[in-house]
Short mmCIF file of C-alpha atoms and ligand atoms in Angstrom, two decimals:
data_model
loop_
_atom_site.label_atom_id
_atom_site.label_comp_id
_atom_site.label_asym_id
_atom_site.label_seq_id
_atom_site.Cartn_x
_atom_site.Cartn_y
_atom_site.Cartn_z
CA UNK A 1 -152.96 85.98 -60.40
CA UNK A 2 -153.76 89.09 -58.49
CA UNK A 3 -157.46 89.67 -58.69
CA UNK A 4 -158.41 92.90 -60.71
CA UNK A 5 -159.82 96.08 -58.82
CA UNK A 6 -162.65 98.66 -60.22
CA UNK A 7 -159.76 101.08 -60.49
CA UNK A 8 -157.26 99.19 -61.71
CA UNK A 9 -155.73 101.33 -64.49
CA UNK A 10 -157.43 104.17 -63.27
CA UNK A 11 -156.16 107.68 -61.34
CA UNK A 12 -157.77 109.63 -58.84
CA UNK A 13 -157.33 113.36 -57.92
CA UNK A 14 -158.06 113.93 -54.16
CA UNK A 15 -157.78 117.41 -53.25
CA UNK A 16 -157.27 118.15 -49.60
CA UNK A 17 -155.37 114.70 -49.28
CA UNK A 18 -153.46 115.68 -46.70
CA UNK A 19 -156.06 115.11 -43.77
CA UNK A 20 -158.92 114.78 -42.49
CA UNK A 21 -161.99 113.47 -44.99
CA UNK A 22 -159.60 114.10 -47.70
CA UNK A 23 -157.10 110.99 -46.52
CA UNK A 24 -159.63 108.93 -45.76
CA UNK A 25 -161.27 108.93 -49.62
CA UNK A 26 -157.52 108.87 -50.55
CA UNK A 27 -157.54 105.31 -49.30
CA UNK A 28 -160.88 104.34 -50.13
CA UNK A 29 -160.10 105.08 -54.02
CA UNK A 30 -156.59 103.15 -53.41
CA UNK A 31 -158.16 100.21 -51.85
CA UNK A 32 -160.42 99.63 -55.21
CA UNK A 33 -156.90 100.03 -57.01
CA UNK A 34 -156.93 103.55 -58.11
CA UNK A 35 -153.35 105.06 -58.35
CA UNK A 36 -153.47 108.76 -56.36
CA UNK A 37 -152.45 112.30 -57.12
CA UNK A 38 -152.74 113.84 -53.82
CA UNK A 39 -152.88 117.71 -53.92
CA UNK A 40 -152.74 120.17 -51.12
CA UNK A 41 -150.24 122.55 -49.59
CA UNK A 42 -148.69 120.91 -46.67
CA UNK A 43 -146.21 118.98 -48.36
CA UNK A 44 -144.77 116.69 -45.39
CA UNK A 45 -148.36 115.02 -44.73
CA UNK A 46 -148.59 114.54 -48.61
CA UNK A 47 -145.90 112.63 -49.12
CA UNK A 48 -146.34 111.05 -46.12
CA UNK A 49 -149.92 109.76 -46.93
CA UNK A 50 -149.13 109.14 -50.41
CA UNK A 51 -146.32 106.68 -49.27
CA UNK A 52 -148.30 104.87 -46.65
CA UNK A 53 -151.09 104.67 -49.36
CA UNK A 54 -148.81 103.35 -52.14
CA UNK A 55 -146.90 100.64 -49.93
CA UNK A 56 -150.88 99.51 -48.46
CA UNK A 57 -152.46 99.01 -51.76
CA UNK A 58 -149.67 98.36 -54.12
CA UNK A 59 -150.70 101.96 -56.53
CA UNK A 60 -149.04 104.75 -57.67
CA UNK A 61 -149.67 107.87 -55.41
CA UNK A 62 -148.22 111.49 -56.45
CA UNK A 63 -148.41 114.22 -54.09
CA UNK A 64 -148.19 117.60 -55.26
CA UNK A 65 -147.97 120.50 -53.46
CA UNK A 66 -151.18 123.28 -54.65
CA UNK A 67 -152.79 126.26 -53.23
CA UNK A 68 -156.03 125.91 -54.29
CA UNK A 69 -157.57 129.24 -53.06
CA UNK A 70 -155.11 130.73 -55.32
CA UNK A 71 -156.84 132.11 -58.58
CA UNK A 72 -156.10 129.93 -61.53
CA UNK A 73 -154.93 126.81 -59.00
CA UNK A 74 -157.00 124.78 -60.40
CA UNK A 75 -155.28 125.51 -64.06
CA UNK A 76 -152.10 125.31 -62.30
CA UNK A 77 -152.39 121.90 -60.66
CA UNK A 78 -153.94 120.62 -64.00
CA UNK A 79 -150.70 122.19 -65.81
CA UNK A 80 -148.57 120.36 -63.04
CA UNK A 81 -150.03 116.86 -63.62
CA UNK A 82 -150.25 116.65 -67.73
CA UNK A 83 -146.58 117.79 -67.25
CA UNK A 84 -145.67 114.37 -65.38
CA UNK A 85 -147.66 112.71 -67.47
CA UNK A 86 -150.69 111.91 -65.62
CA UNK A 87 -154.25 111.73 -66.16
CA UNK A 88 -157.55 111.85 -64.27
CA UNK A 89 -160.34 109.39 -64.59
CA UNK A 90 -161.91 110.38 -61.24
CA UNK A 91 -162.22 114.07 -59.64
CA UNK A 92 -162.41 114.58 -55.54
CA UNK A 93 -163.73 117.81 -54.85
CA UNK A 94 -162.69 117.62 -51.60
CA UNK A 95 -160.30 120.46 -50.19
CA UNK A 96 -162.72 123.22 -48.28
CA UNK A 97 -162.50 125.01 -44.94
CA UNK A 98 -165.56 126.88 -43.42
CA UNK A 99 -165.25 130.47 -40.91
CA UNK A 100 -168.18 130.73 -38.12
CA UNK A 101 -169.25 134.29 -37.20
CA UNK A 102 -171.31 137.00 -38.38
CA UNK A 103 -170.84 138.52 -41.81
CA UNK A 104 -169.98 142.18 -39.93
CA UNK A 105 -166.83 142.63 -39.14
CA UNK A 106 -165.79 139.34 -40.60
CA UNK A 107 -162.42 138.85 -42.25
CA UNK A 108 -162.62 139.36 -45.99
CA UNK A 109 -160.00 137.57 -47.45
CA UNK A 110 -161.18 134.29 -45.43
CA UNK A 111 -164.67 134.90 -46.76
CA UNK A 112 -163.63 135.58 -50.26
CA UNK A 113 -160.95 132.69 -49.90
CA UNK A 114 -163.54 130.43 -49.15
CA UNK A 115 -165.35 130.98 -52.47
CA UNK A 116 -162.38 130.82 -54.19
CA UNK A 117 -161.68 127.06 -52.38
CA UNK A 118 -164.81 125.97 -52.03
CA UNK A 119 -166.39 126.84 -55.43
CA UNK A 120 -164.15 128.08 -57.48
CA UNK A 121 -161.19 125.85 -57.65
CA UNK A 122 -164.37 122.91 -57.68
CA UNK A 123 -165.70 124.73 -60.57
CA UNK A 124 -162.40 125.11 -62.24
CA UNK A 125 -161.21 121.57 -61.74
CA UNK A 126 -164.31 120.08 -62.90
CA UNK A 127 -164.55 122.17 -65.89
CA UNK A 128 -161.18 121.09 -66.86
CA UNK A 129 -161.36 117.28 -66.52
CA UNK A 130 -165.13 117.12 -67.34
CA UNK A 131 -164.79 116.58 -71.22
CA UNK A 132 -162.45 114.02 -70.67
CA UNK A 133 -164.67 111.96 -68.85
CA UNK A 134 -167.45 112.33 -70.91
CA UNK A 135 -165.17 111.40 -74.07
CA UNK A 136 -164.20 108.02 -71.97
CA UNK A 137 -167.27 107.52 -70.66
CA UNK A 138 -165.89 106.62 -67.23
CA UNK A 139 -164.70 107.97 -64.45
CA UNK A 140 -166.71 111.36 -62.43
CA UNK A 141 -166.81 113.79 -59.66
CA UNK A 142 -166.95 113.27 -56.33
CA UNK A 143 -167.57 116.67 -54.73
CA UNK A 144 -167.60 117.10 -50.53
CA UNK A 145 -170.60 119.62 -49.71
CA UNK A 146 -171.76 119.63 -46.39
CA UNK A 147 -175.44 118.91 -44.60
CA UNK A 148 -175.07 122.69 -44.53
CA UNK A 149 -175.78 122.95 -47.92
CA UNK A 150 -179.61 122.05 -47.20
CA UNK A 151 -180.73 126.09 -46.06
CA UNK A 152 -178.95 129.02 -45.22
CA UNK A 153 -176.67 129.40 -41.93
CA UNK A 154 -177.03 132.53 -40.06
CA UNK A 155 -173.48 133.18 -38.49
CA UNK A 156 -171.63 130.68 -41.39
CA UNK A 157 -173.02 132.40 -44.20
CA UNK A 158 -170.69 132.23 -46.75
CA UNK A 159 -169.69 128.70 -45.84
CA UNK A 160 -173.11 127.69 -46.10
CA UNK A 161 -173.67 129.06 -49.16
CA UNK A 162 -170.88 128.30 -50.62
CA UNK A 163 -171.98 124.29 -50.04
CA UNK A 164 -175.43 125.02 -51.34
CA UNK A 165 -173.35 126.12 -54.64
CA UNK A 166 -171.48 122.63 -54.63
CA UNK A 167 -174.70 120.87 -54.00
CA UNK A 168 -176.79 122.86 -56.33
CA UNK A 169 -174.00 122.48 -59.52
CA UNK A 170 -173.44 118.47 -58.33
CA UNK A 171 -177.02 117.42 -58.73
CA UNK A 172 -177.01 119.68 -62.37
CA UNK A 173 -174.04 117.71 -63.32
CA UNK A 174 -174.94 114.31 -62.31
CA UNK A 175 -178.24 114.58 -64.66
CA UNK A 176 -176.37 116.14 -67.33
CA UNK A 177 -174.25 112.67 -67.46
CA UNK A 178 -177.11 110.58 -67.30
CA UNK A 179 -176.80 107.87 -69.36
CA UNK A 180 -173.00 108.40 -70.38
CA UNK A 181 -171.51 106.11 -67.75
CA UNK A 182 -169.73 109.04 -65.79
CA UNK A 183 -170.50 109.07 -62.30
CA UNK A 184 -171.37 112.50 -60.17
CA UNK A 185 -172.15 112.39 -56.39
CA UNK A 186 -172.40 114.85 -53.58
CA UNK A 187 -170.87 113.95 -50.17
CA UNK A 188 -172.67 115.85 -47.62
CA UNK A 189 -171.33 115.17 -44.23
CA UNK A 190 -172.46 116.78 -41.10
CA UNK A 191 -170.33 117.18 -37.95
CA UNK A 192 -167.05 114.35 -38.95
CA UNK A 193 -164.04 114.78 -36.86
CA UNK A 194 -160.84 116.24 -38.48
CA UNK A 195 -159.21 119.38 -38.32
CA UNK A 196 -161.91 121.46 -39.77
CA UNK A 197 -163.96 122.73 -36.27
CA UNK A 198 -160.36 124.21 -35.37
CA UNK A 199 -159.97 125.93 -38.65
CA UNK A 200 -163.50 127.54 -39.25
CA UNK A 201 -163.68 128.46 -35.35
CA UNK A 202 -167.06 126.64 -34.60
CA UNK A 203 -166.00 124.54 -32.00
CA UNK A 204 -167.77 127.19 -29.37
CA UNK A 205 -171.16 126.66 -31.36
CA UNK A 206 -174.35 125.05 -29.72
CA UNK A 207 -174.37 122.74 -32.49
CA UNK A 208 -170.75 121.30 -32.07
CA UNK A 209 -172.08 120.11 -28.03
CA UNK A 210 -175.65 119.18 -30.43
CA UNK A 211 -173.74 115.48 -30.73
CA UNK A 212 -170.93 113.09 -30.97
CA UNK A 213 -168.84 113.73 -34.70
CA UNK A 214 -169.04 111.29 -37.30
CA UNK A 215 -165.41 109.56 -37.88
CA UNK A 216 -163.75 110.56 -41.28
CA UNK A 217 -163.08 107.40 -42.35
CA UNK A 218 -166.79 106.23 -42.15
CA UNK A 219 -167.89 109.26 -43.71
CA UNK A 220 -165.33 108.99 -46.70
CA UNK A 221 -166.72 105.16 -46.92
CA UNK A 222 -170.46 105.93 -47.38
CA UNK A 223 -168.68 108.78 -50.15
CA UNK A 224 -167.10 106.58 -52.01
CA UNK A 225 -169.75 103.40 -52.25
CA UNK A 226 -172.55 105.70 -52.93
CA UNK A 227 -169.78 107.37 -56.31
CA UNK A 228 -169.50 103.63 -57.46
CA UNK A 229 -173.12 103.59 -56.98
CA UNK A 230 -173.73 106.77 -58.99
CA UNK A 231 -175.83 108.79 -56.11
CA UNK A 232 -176.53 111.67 -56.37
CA UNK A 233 -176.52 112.75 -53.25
CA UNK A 234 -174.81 111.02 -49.98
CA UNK A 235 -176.15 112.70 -46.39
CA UNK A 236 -174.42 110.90 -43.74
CA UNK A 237 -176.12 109.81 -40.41
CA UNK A 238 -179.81 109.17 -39.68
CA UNK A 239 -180.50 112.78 -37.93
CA UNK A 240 -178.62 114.62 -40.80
CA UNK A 241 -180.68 112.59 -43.05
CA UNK A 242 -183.78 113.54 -41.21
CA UNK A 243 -182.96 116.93 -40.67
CA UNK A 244 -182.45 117.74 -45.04
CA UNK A 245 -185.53 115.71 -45.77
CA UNK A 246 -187.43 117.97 -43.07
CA UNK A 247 -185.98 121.44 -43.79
CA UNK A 248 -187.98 122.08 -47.50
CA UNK A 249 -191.46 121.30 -45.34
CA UNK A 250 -190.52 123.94 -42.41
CA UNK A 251 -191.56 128.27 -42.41
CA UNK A 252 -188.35 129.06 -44.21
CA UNK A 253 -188.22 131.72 -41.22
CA UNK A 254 -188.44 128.63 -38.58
CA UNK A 255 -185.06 127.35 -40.21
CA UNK A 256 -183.14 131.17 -40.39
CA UNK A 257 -184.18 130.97 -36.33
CA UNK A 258 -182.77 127.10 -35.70
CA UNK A 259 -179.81 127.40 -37.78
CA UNK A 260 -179.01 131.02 -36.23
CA UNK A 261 -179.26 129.75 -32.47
CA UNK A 262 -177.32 126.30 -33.60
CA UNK A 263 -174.57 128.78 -34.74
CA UNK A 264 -174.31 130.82 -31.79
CA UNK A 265 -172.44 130.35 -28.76
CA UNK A 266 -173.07 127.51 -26.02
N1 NAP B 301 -165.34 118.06 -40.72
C1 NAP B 301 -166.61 118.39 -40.83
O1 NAP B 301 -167.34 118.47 -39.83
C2 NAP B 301 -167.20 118.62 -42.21
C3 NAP B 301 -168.60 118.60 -42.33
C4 NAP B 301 -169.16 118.82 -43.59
C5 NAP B 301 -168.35 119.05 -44.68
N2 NAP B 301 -167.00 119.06 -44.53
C6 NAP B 301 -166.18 119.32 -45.74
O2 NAP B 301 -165.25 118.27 -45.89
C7 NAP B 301 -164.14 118.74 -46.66
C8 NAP B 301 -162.86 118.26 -45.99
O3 NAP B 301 -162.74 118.91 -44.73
P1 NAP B 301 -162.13 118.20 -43.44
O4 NAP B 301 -163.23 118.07 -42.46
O5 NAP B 301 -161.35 117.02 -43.79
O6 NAP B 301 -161.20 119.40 -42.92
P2 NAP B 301 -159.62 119.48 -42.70
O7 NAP B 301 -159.15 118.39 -41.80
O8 NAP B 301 -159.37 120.90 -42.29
O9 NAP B 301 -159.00 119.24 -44.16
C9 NAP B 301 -159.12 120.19 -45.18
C10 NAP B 301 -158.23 119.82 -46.35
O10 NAP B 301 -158.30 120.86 -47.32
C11 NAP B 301 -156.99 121.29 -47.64
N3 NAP B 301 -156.94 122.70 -47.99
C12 NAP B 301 -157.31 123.75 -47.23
N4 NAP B 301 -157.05 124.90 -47.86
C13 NAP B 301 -156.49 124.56 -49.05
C14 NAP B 301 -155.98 125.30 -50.15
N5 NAP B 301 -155.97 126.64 -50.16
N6 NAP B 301 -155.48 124.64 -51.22
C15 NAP B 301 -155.46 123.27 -51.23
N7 NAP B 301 -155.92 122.51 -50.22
C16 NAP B 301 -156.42 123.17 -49.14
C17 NAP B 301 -156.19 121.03 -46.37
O11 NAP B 301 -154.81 120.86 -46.65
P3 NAP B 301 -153.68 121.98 -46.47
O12 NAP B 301 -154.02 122.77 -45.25
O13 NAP B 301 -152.45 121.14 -46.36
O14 NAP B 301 -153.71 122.77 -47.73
C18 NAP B 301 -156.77 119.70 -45.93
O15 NAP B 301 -156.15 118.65 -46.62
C19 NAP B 301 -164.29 120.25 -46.75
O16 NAP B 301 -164.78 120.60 -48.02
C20 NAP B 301 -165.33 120.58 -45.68
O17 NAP B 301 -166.06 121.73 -45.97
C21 NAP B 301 -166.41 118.85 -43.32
#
């Protein structure tokens, strides 16, 4: 007889499954037997991971296409999955994209897109599988910050902020389930190769020559053993970890300076 899995019987919702971090906690989730529902829009690499993910690890893995930036995608995709039936014992937050640059003369739809991704469709999502967890008293949130989301980020504002928002609400969360046997962590991952340096533009930046990137699939690993685990809060690598731990002791002005010259060009 097969032997059983922590997920078996379980689904989880990985948004931004179609690469990058995204894939990589796809598979982590489908390795401990959790069937998938893989959102994003790029429908192709959906269906493609979802079928490599299925055939590896023997689950059920749904892609569906959703624009998350969208107002009211969050509703949407929820709509779209209790319409095929499915539930969700366990929330990814993971879809996000970041723009480098200064606030002036920055584009506003990306910057108000970003929100709208990176905290609001978190926000929304959460708030619409939360009670259901609670009631089960399994399951949780895994939500994808960022090492940014320590201090503010001179020339990545809104990006940074935005992460400080996903930390700030993750850690509220996680001790408002205390006790109830649902699970919230916070992945915060500092430089991990995927597609995101092309897509926010900071591959330029001092701090993308600072060091060698983290791979995805190690940094979706440490994600999801530290969500079976219940932490809180996950930074990856030693100098990341340094850095956060440092950053609440330094002249808040000494950090505006570093981040602000990290930010700008090599
Ligand atoms: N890579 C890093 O250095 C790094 C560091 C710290 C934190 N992070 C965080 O890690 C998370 C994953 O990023 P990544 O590095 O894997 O970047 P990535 O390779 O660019 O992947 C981003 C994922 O988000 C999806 N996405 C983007 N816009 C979307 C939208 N409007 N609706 C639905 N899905 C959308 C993308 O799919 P589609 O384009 O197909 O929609 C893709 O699957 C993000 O939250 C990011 O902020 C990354």
């Amino acid at each position: 007889m097969a032997r059983k899995r922590k997920g078996d019987g379980q689904t989880a919702l990985v948004t931004g499954a179609s690469m990058g971090i995204g894939v990589d906690l796809a598979e982590c989730f489908a390795k401990d037997g959790y069937d998938l529902i893989l959102a994003a829009r790029s429908e192709a690499a959906l269906k493609e991971v979802a079928a490599k993910l299925a055939d590896k690890y023997k689950v059920k893995a749904t892609p569906i296409v959703a624009d998350l930036g969208m107002i009211g995608g969050g509703a949407k995709l929820a709509g779209e999955i209790k319409s095929r039936g499915l539930g969700v014992d366990v929330l990814v937050n993971n879809a996000g994209y970041g723009m480098a640059g200064a606030f002036n003369g920055s584009d506003e739809a990306g910057q108000l897109g970003m929100i709208d991704l990176n905290v609001r469709a978190l926000v929304e999502l959460t708030h619409i599988y939360w009670p259901g967890m609670l009631a089960k008293k399994r399951g949780g949130v895994l939500n994808v910050a960022s090492a940014a989301a320590f201090q503010p980020g001179p020339l990545m504002a809104i990006y940074y902020a935005s992460k400080a928002f996903v930390l700030s609400f993750s850690e509220a969360l996680w001790k408002e389930a205390e006790g109830t046997g649902v699970h919230v962590s916070c992945l915060c991952p500092g430089a991990t190769t995927s597609n995101f340096r092309e897509r926010a533009g900071t591959g330029k930046t001092r701090l993308s020559r600072a060091g060698a990137a983290m791979s995805s699939a190690t940094v979706a690993r440490l994600g999801c053993r530290a969500f079976q685990r219940n932490r809180r809060v996950i930074v990856t690598g030693a100098r990341n970890r340094l850095l956060t731990t440092l950053v609440p002791f330094l002249p808040r002005r000494t950090v505006l300076s570093l981040v602000h010259n990290l930010q700008s060009p090599a």
